[in-house]
Amino acid sequence: MRMGSTFRFMHCADLHLGSRFRGVDSRDPALAERMRRSIFDSFEKIVDTAVREKADMLVISGDLYDDGNELPSTRMWLARQLERLSIPVFICRGNHDSAMTWDESISYPDNVHEFPSEPESITINDDIEVVGVSYAVNHETRNLAGMIKGRQDRFTIACVHCDLDSYSEGYSYAPCSESDLRGSGVDYWALGHIHKREVVSDSPYIVYPGNIQGRNRKESGSKGAYLVTVSDRRVTSLDFIPTQSLIWKDVEVDIAGKSLNDAISEIRSKANRSSIVRLIFTGSGDLDRMLRMRTEDIRKAISEDVGCIISSVVVETTPLIDLEARSESKDMTGSIIRAGARLHTLSKEQIVDIICQNKVAARYRDRYMAMPEEELRSIIDDAMKGVIARMEAE
């Protein structure tokens, strides 16, 4: 490591190596493997960046593996990646890797230091120290951040996996508050656990880099690591380095006045082979009937044409007919529209009673009752529009 007044380090967290995509796996094994591989690819790019940018250290703030997926092959792969680095690597354990299976059988290389379950300080030189602490158990209730103190005569980096109350995603492990982090003598809090990237503060720096690869639509946007430059014990730059292979995103298309080719062209302008897309169709148009009657075929056609992965298709469109005017007609379509309108005048309980007249649906009564009323009424609308689409096609 350079002994001068300037040094650089990389900070990442929440690798979740070995994550499984079980829902996808049963439907499309090749896609599931591509998604699983994307996490490994992202970390490999982080290592590549550390080498290319001549970083002086790498800090990984917990959850290196996913629950139950610290396979020997996965740990061996990670050890080989860390071995590529000739710089110190500091690791703390989080809730997903508080206990690991292969510690003795597959050791990390000598440049890796894993913090114990009590705070430990590692002095790098006269100017720098790294302080960290690991989870002792899976559901850590200790305020780990509150246990860490830095030295005033050194630039202190704290490596901890914790749940900061003002940024919590609802998974409270090692809970703490900003007041625990301020005034502790720490200059850069290298945090993990929150999967959304967030620079909470720049005085001192309190940073969640987020996870390194989105695994579902809630983990959208660029993912990767931070490259931090420190000069004269002060952070002078904080650069986010995107390394993800796949990006989750929502793409909304208004079908009004559009053909299928028009819709595909619009989607192509917003997505590519690196995108995992939830398609949301809105508006009123001729495409409504096709989208409702041939949803899976449309999904496949768009995916093959654009090259993106389509995780789901949400159809919020309406047929290109005047529902209010057609409700007055004496044909079957008019009867369906009127029946749907009558259902909307009923209470949630009455609607569920009608749905559960079907013996199969009756098995899921509790599930229907637990639904938000708005969602239940939306299901009614979708069913009505689907039937109308079929009626109009005939």
Tab-separated table of C-alpha atoms in Angstrom:
chain	number	residue	atom	x	y	z
A	1	MET	CA	0.000	0.000	0.000
A	2	ARG	CA	1.187	3.497	-0.776
A	3	MET	CA	2.547	5.206	2.302
A	4	GLY	CA	1.904	8.746	1.084
A	5	SER	CA	-0.966	11.055	1.966
A	6	THR	CA	-3.260	9.724	-0.792
A	7	PHE	CA	-4.761	6.251	-1.071
A	8	ARG	CA	-7.739	4.577	-2.733
A	9	PHE	CA	-9.969	1.708	-1.703
A	10	MET	CA	-13.020	-0.067	-3.051
A	11	HIS	CA	-16.137	-0.702	-0.997
A	12	CYS	CA	-18.806	-3.257	-1.857
A	13	ALA	CA	-21.312	-5.349	0.082
A	14	ASP	CA	-24.106	-7.895	-0.231
A	15	LEU	CA	-22.587	-10.093	-2.903
A	16	HIS	CA	-25.073	-12.920	-2.238
A	17	LEU	CA	-22.997	-15.323	-4.295
A	18	GLY	CA	-24.925	-18.491	-5.064
A	19	SER	CA	-28.370	-16.896	-5.059
A	20	ARG	CA	-30.975	-19.165	-6.606
A	21	PHE	CA	-33.851	-18.002	-8.765
A	22	ARG	CA	-36.252	-20.816	-7.976
A	23	GLY	CA	-39.312	-19.394	-9.689
A	24	VAL	CA	-37.358	-18.846	-12.886
A	25	ASP	CA	-35.479	-22.137	-12.573
A	26	SER	CA	-38.597	-24.259	-13.064
A	27	ARG	CA	-39.807	-22.171	-16.007
A	28	ASP	CA	-36.519	-21.452	-17.817
A	29	PRO	CA	-33.391	-23.187	-16.445
A	30	ALA	CA	-31.087	-21.480	-18.965
A	31	LEU	CA	-32.339	-18.049	-17.911
A	32	ALA	CA	-32.000	-18.940	-14.222
A	33	GLU	CA	-28.387	-19.943	-14.809
A	34	ARG	CA	-27.720	-16.676	-16.664
A	35	MET	CA	-29.163	-14.716	-13.733
A	36	ARG	CA	-27.182	-16.775	-11.202
A	37	ARG	CA	-23.985	-16.250	-13.198
A	38	SER	CA	-24.552	-12.481	-13.381
A	39	ILE	CA	-23.724	-12.122	-9.668
A	40	PHE	CA	-20.363	-13.831	-10.124
A	41	ASP	CA	-19.668	-11.691	-13.194
A	42	SER	CA	-20.362	-8.508	-11.247
A	43	PHE	CA	-17.898	-9.366	-8.480
A	44	GLU	CA	-15.276	-10.372	-11.029
A	45	LYS	CA	-15.634	-6.902	-12.566
A	46	ILE	CA	-15.171	-5.344	-9.111
A	47	VAL	CA	-11.884	-7.219	-8.743
A	48	ASP	CA	-10.891	-6.185	-12.286
A	49	THR	CA	-11.608	-2.554	-11.401
A	50	ALA	CA	-9.558	-2.738	-8.188
A	51	VAL	CA	-6.609	-4.067	-10.208
A	52	ARG	CA	-7.000	-1.585	-13.070
A	53	GLU	CA	-7.460	1.436	-10.798
A	54	LYS	CA	-4.596	0.333	-8.520
A	55	ALA	CA	-6.777	0.419	-5.418
A	56	ASP	CA	-4.886	-0.006	-2.132
A	57	MET	CA	-7.522	-2.182	-0.433
A	58	LEU	CA	-10.946	-3.768	-0.830
A	59	VAL	CA	-13.611	-3.640	1.893
A	60	ILE	CA	-16.548	-6.099	1.708
A	61	SER	CA	-19.281	-5.324	4.238
A	62	GLY	CA	-21.057	-8.621	4.745
A	63	ASP	CA	-23.353	-11.159	3.068
A	64	LEU	CA	-20.748	-12.602	0.723
A	65	TYR	CA	-22.935	-15.669	0.212
A	66	ASP	CA	-26.635	-16.315	0.101
A	67	ASP	CA	-28.344	-18.472	2.742
A	68	GLY	CA	-27.457	-22.125	2.314
A	69	ASN	CA	-25.523	-21.507	-0.897
A	70	GLU	CA	-21.955	-21.337	0.361
A	71	LEU	CA	-21.107	-24.364	-1.735
A	72	PRO	CA	-17.466	-25.542	-1.841
A	73	SER	CA	-17.303	-24.497	-5.505
A	74	THR	CA	-18.641	-21.022	-4.683
A	75	ARG	CA	-16.210	-20.468	-1.824
A	76	MET	CA	-13.317	-21.764	-3.926
A	77	TRP	CA	-14.284	-19.374	-6.716
A	78	LEU	CA	-14.348	-16.412	-4.322
A	79	ALA	CA	-10.991	-17.391	-2.804
A	80	ARG	CA	-9.488	-17.471	-6.303
A	81	GLN	CA	-10.874	-14.022	-7.093
A	82	LEU	CA	-9.472	-12.554	-3.866
A	83	GLU	CA	-6.148	-14.205	-4.626
A	84	ARG	CA	-5.935	-12.107	-7.798
A	85	LEU	CA	-5.555	-9.052	-5.587
A	86	SER	CA	-2.158	-8.197	-4.130
A	87	ILE	CA	-3.783	-5.747	-1.720
A	88	PRO	CA	-5.437	-6.185	1.689
A	89	VAL	CA	-9.078	-7.334	1.652
A	90	PHE	CA	-11.215	-6.733	4.742
A	91	ILE	CA	-14.413	-8.692	5.322
A	92	CYS	CA	-17.128	-8.659	7.980
A	93	ARG	CA	-19.872	-11.261	8.151
A	94	GLY	CA	-23.564	-10.406	7.938
A	95	ASN	CA	-26.857	-12.168	8.580
A	96	HIS	CA	-26.547	-14.436	5.521
A	97	ASP	CA	-23.007	-15.588	6.302
A	98	SER	CA	-22.735	-15.350	10.091
A	99	ALA	CA	-21.695	-19.003	10.110
A	100	MET	CA	-19.894	-20.585	7.188
A	101	THR	CA	-19.445	-24.260	6.441
A	102	TRP	CA	-16.053	-24.396	4.771
A	103	ASP	CA	-13.866	-22.089	6.896
A	104	GLU	CA	-11.345	-24.803	7.698
A	105	SER	CA	-11.472	-26.723	4.430
A	106	ILE	CA	-11.191	-23.777	2.025
A	107	SER	CA	-9.287	-20.869	3.519
A	108	TYR	CA	-9.083	-17.404	2.064
A	109	PRO	CA	-5.685	-16.202	0.777
A	110	ASP	CA	-3.252	-14.458	3.132
A	111	ASN	CA	-4.213	-10.957	1.930
A	112	VAL	CA	-7.742	-11.405	3.361
A	113	HIS	CA	-8.639	-10.400	6.916
A	114	GLU	CA	-12.026	-11.407	8.316
A	115	PHE	CA	-13.163	-9.496	11.378
A	116	PRO	CA	-14.262	-11.475	14.459
A	117	SER	CA	-17.546	-11.059	16.339
A	118	GLU	CA	-16.022	-8.420	18.617
A	119	PRO	CA	-14.671	-5.110	17.263
A	120	GLU	CA	-11.098	-5.277	16.004
A	121	SER	CA	-8.813	-2.546	14.666
A	122	ILE	CA	-6.173	-3.212	12.013
A	123	THR	CA	-3.524	-0.520	11.608
A	124	ILE	CA	-2.378	-0.114	8.018
A	125	ASN	CA	0.212	2.618	8.614
A	126	ASP	CA	0.587	5.822	10.599
A	127	ASP	CA	-2.356	7.337	8.705
A	128	ILE	CA	-4.938	4.566	8.243
A	129	GLU	CA	-6.830	1.990	10.273
A	130	VAL	CA	-9.691	-0.359	9.428
A	131	VAL	CA	-12.093	-1.312	12.209
A	132	GLY	CA	-14.713	-4.016	11.832
A	133	VAL	CA	-16.966	-6.526	13.523
A	134	SER	CA	-18.869	-9.605	12.293
A	135	TYR	CA	-22.187	-11.133	13.234
A	136	ALA	CA	-21.994	-13.708	16.001
A	137	VAL	CA	-25.378	-15.189	15.071
A	138	ASN	CA	-27.709	-15.024	12.100
A	139	HIS	CA	-30.188	-12.614	13.704
A	140	GLU	CA	-27.743	-10.215	15.314
A	141	THR	CA	-29.471	-7.909	17.792
A	142	ARG	CA	-26.387	-6.129	19.093
A	143	ASN	CA	-25.778	-2.536	18.018
A	144	LEU	CA	-22.537	-3.375	16.224
A	145	ALA	CA	-22.007	0.128	14.861
A	146	GLY	CA	-22.312	1.558	18.363
A	147	MET	CA	-19.422	-0.677	19.461
A	148	ILE	CA	-16.963	0.789	16.947
A	149	LYS	CA	-14.631	3.678	17.716
A	150	GLY	CA	-11.966	5.271	15.536
A	151	ARG	CA	-8.673	6.986	16.322
A	152	GLN	CA	-8.441	10.740	15.913
A	153	ASP	CA	-4.867	10.558	14.576
A	154	ARG	CA	-5.757	8.198	11.699
A	155	PHE	CA	-8.235	7.964	8.852
A	156	THR	CA	-10.622	5.286	10.120
A	157	ILE	CA	-12.706	3.016	7.911
A	158	ALA	CA	-15.421	1.016	9.690
A	159	CYS	CA	-16.624	-2.242	8.104
A	160	VAL	CA	-20.009	-3.316	9.486
A	161	HIS	CA	-23.229	-4.965	8.281
A	162	CYS	CA	-26.108	-3.152	9.971
A	163	ASP	CA	-29.621	-1.800	9.722
A	164	LEU	CA	-29.647	2.000	9.927
A	165	ASP	CA	-33.124	2.899	11.151
A	166	SER	CA	-33.744	5.792	8.750
A	167	TYR	CA	-32.881	3.599	5.720
A	168	SER	CA	-34.223	0.246	6.892
A	169	GLU	CA	-35.778	-2.055	4.297
A	170	GLY	CA	-37.706	-3.903	6.984
A	171	TYR	CA	-35.072	-6.492	7.913
A	172	SER	CA	-33.836	-5.363	11.312
A	173	TYR	CA	-30.433	-6.889	12.012
A	174	ALA	CA	-27.748	-5.153	14.096
A	175	PRO	CA	-30.013	-2.081	14.356
A	176	CYS	CA	-28.486	1.362	14.839
A	177	SER	CA	-29.171	5.046	14.248
A	178	GLU	CA	-27.144	7.842	12.671
A	179	SER	CA	-26.350	9.222	16.117
A	180	ASP	CA	-24.458	5.989	16.832
A	181	LEU	CA	-22.226	6.643	13.849
A	182	ARG	CA	-21.539	10.329	14.351
A	183	GLY	CA	-18.885	11.436	16.811
A	184	SER	CA	-17.333	7.972	16.894
A	185	GLY	CA	-14.038	8.973	15.330
A	186	VAL	CA	-14.848	7.043	12.127
A	187	ASP	CA	-14.210	8.908	8.857
A	188	TYR	CA	-15.816	6.426	6.449
A	189	TRP	CA	-18.561	3.997	7.436
A	190	ALA	CA	-18.404	1.134	4.927
A	191	LEU	CA	-21.847	-0.347	5.548
A	192	GLY	CA	-23.692	-3.358	4.189
A	193	HIS	CA	-27.202	-4.881	4.485
A	194	ILE	CA	-29.360	-2.282	2.690
A	195	HIS	CA	-29.544	-3.299	-0.973
A	196	LYS	CA	-30.345	0.183	-2.227
A	197	ARG	CA	-27.277	2.347	-2.888
A	198	GLU	CA	-27.244	5.369	-0.589
A	199	VAL	CA	-24.726	7.971	0.554
A	200	VAL	CA	-26.366	8.730	3.880
A	201	SER	CA	-23.889	11.413	4.938
A	202	ASP	CA	-20.620	12.991	3.832
A	203	SER	CA	-19.610	14.229	7.270
A	204	PRO	CA	-18.631	11.612	8.231
A	205	TYR	CA	-19.122	9.494	5.147
A	206	ILE	CA	-21.843	6.891	5.793
A	207	VAL	CA	-22.217	4.754	2.690
A	208	TYR	CA	-24.363	1.823	1.596
A	209	PRO	CA	-23.054	0.640	-1.802
A	210	GLY	CA	-26.117	-1.592	-2.288
A	211	ASN	CA	-25.863	-5.145	-3.559
A	212	ILE	CA	-23.693	-5.911	-6.591
A	213	GLN	CA	-26.397	-7.375	-8.843
A	214	GLY	CA	-30.166	-6.875	-8.737
A	215	ARG	CA	-32.019	-10.140	-8.137
A	216	ASN	CA	-35.633	-8.980	-8.490
A	217	ARG	CA	-37.572	-5.985	-9.739
A	218	LYS	CA	-37.317	-4.232	-6.363
A	219	GLU	CA	-33.529	-4.183	-6.820
A	220	SER	CA	-33.596	-2.065	-9.966
A	221	GLY	CA	-30.980	0.245	-11.431
A	222	SER	CA	-27.190	0.122	-11.607
A	223	LYS	CA	-25.343	-2.066	-9.113
A	224	GLY	CA	-21.661	-2.272	-8.250
A	225	ALA	CA	-19.112	-0.746	-5.870
A	226	TYR	CA	-17.602	2.541	-4.773
A	227	LEU	CA	-14.032	3.615	-5.515
A	228	VAL	CA	-13.000	5.997	-2.745
A	229	THR	CA	-10.023	8.367	-2.904
A	230	VAL	CA	-8.636	9.775	0.335
A	231	SER	CA	-6.081	12.610	0.505
A	232	ASP	CA	-4.670	14.037	3.726
A	233	ARG	CA	-7.213	12.025	5.767
A	234	ARG	CA	-10.150	13.429	3.804
A	235	VAL	CA	-12.375	11.799	1.186
A	236	THR	CA	-11.756	13.727	-2.022
A	237	SER	CA	-13.807	11.567	-4.408
A	238	LEU	CA	-16.472	8.905	-4.162
A	239	ASP	CA	-17.025	7.268	-7.539
A	240	PHE	CA	-19.677	4.639	-8.125
A	241	ILE	CA	-18.509	1.886	-10.506
A	242	PRO	CA	-21.431	-0.031	-12.090
A	243	THR	CA	-20.551	-3.693	-12.637
A	244	GLN	CA	-23.912	-5.426	-13.027
A	245	SER	CA	-24.560	-7.671	-16.008
A	246	LEU	CA	-28.339	-7.336	-15.826
A	247	ILE	CA	-30.521	-4.363	-14.874
A	248	TRP	CA	-34.094	-4.734	-13.666
A	249	LYS	CA	-36.450	-2.058	-14.928
A	250	ASP	CA	-40.114	-1.296	-15.516
A	251	VAL	CA	-41.046	-0.308	-19.062
A	252	GLU	CA	-44.486	1.236	-19.562
A	253	VAL	CA	-46.114	1.381	-22.991
A	254	ASP	CA	-49.332	3.262	-23.780
A	255	ILE	CA	-51.022	1.274	-26.558
A	256	ALA	CA	-53.199	4.135	-27.790
A	257	GLY	CA	-52.910	4.283	-31.588
A	258	LYS	CA	-50.076	1.743	-31.662
A	259	SER	CA	-49.569	-1.474	-33.559
A	260	LEU	CA	-47.493	-4.314	-32.105
A	261	ASN	CA	-44.499	-3.169	-34.172
A	262	ASP	CA	-44.897	0.338	-32.754
A	263	ALA	CA	-44.942	-1.050	-29.208
A	264	ILE	CA	-41.863	-3.191	-29.856
A	265	SER	CA	-39.958	-0.192	-31.273
A	266	GLU	CA	-40.750	1.782	-28.123
A	267	ILE	CA	-39.632	-1.078	-25.886
A	268	ARG	CA	-36.416	-1.455	-27.923
A	269	SER	CA	-35.586	2.193	-27.216
A	270	LYS	CA	-35.796	1.534	-23.464
A	271	ALA	CA	-34.367	-1.976	-23.079
A	272	ASN	CA	-31.637	-4.246	-24.457
A	273	ARG	CA	-29.968	-7.613	-23.813
A	274	SER	CA	-28.797	-6.509	-20.373
A	275	SER	CA	-32.342	-5.653	-19.230
A	276	ILE	CA	-34.765	-7.701	-17.160
A	277	VAL	CA	-38.040	-5.985	-17.870
A	278	ARG	CA	-41.472	-5.866	-16.305
A	279	LEU	CA	-43.670	-4.711	-19.185
A	280	ILE	CA	-46.654	-2.583	-18.207
A	281	PHE	CA	-49.186	-1.926	-20.956
A	282	THR	CA	-51.633	0.927	-20.390
A	283	GLY	CA	-54.123	2.961	-22.376
A	284	SER	CA	-56.911	2.018	-24.728
A	285	GLY	CA	-56.370	0.540	-28.162
A	286	ASP	CA	-56.634	-2.343	-30.583
A	287	LEU	CA	-53.755	-4.164	-28.885
A	288	ASP	CA	-55.869	-4.762	-25.782
A	289	ARG	CA	-57.513	-7.881	-27.190
A	290	MET	CA	-54.231	-9.412	-28.395
A	291	LEU	CA	-52.470	-8.677	-25.106
A	292	ARG	CA	-55.205	-10.360	-23.092
A	293	MET	CA	-55.718	-13.368	-25.328
A	294	ARG	CA	-52.106	-14.100	-26.275
A	295	THR	CA	-50.063	-12.655	-23.415
A	296	GLU	CA	-47.428	-15.403	-23.310
A	297	ASP	CA	-46.938	-15.415	-27.068
A	298	ILE	CA	-46.551	-11.619	-27.077
A	299	ARG	CA	-44.013	-11.867	-24.245
A	300	LYS	CA	-41.962	-14.385	-26.196
A	301	ALA	CA	-42.104	-12.366	-29.433
A	302	ILE	CA	-40.984	-9.150	-27.745
A	303	SER	CA	-38.203	-10.907	-25.832
A	304	GLU	CA	-36.818	-12.492	-29.003
A	305	ASP	CA	-37.056	-9.261	-31.000
A	306	VAL	CA	-35.579	-6.892	-28.388
A	307	GLY	CA	-33.226	-9.423	-26.787
A	308	CYS	CA	-34.250	-8.470	-23.238
A	309	ILE	CA	-35.486	-10.796	-20.515
A	310	ILE	CA	-39.150	-10.185	-19.710
A	311	SER	CA	-39.921	-11.081	-16.104
A	312	SER	CA	-43.652	-10.352	-16.346
A	313	VAL	CA	-46.293	-8.649	-18.451
A	314	VAL	CA	-48.860	-6.429	-16.732
A	315	VAL	CA	-51.916	-5.598	-18.837
A	316	GLU	CA	-53.703	-2.494	-17.576
A	317	THR	CA	-55.298	-1.606	-20.911
A	318	THR	CA	-58.919	-1.230	-21.919
A	319	PRO	CA	-60.590	-2.386	-25.141
A	320	LEU	CA	-61.168	0.165	-27.838
A	321	ILE	CA	-64.889	0.262	-27.167
A	322	ASP	CA	-67.038	2.598	-25.128
A	323	LEU	CA	-67.792	0.374	-22.117
A	324	GLU	CA	-70.495	2.713	-20.818
A	325	ALA	CA	-72.276	2.846	-24.175
A	326	ARG	CA	-71.906	-0.920	-24.761
A	327	SER	CA	-73.360	-1.623	-21.318
A	328	GLU	CA	-76.729	-0.547	-22.756
A	329	SER	CA	-76.626	-3.146	-25.534
A	330	LYS	CA	-78.706	-6.309	-25.277
A	331	ASP	CA	-75.953	-8.693	-26.371
A	332	MET	CA	-73.641	-10.823	-24.206
A	333	THR	CA	-70.948	-8.127	-24.056
A	334	GLY	CA	-73.449	-5.679	-22.583
A	335	SER	CA	-74.512	-8.264	-19.987
A	336	ILE	CA	-70.899	-8.843	-18.932
A	337	ILE	CA	-70.234	-5.112	-18.543
A	338	ARG	CA	-73.379	-4.665	-16.461
A	339	ALA	CA	-72.462	-7.667	-14.262
A	340	GLY	CA	-69.006	-6.206	-13.648
A	341	ALA	CA	-70.494	-2.835	-12.727
A	342	ARG	CA	-72.885	-4.499	-10.240
A	343	LEU	CA	-69.992	-6.286	-8.546
A	344	HIS	CA	-68.363	-2.915	-7.872
A	345	THR	CA	-71.379	-1.868	-5.824
A	346	LEU	CA	-70.876	-4.785	-3.418
A	347	SER	CA	-68.707	-4.925	-0.315
A	348	LYS	CA	-65.410	-6.806	-0.309
A	349	GLU	CA	-66.980	-9.654	1.679
A	350	GLN	CA	-69.873	-9.956	-0.774
A	351	ILE	CA	-67.463	-10.060	-3.719
A	352	VAL	CA	-65.460	-12.842	-2.063
A	353	ASP	CA	-68.692	-14.761	-1.385
A	354	ILE	CA	-69.504	-14.677	-5.106
A	355	ILE	CA	-65.990	-15.690	-6.154
A	356	CYS	CA	-66.026	-18.575	-3.697
A	357	GLN	CA	-69.167	-20.052	-5.152
A	358	ASN	CA	-66.633	-21.804	-7.335
A	359	LYS	CA	-65.371	-24.829	-5.362
A	360	VAL	CA	-61.759	-24.394	-6.452
A	361	ALA	CA	-61.734	-20.683	-5.627
A	362	ALA	CA	-63.324	-21.425	-2.244
A	363	ARG	CA	-60.093	-23.116	-1.134
A	364	TYR	CA	-58.376	-19.727	-1.312
A	365	ARG	CA	-60.980	-17.671	0.481
A	366	ASP	CA	-58.532	-16.516	3.166
A	367	ARG	CA	-56.138	-15.336	0.480
A	368	TYR	CA	-58.851	-13.292	-1.234
A	369	MET	CA	-59.912	-11.755	2.084
A	370	ALA	CA	-56.286	-10.786	2.826
A	371	MET	CA	-55.968	-8.921	-0.470
A	372	PRO	CA	-56.242	-5.129	-0.461
A	373	GLU	CA	-59.719	-4.219	-1.667
A	374	GLU	CA	-58.285	-2.237	-4.582
A	375	GLU	CA	-56.389	-5.307	-5.798
A	376	LEU	CA	-59.468	-7.508	-5.532
A	377	ARG	CA	-61.545	-5.054	-7.561
A	378	SER	CA	-58.726	-4.849	-10.115
A	379	ILE	CA	-58.938	-8.633	-10.559
A	380	ILE	CA	-62.658	-8.258	-11.316
A	381	ASP	CA	-61.924	-5.593	-13.933
A	382	ASP	CA	-59.232	-7.753	-15.549
A	383	ALA	CA	-61.566	-10.748	-15.680
A	384	MET	CA	-64.336	-8.655	-17.224
A	385	LYS	CA	-62.014	-7.124	-19.842
A	386	GLY	CA	-60.559	-10.551	-20.660
A	387	VAL	CA	-64.014	-11.980	-21.328
A	388	ILE	CA	-64.953	-8.933	-23.424
A	389	ALA	CA	-61.741	-9.353	-25.473
A	390	ARG	CA	-62.751	-12.929	-26.275
A	391	MET	CA	-66.343	-11.945	-27.037
A	392	GLU	CA	-65.226	-9.179	-29.396
A	393	ALA	CA	-62.837	-11.597	-31.149
A	394	GLU	CA	-65.778	-13.851	-31.963
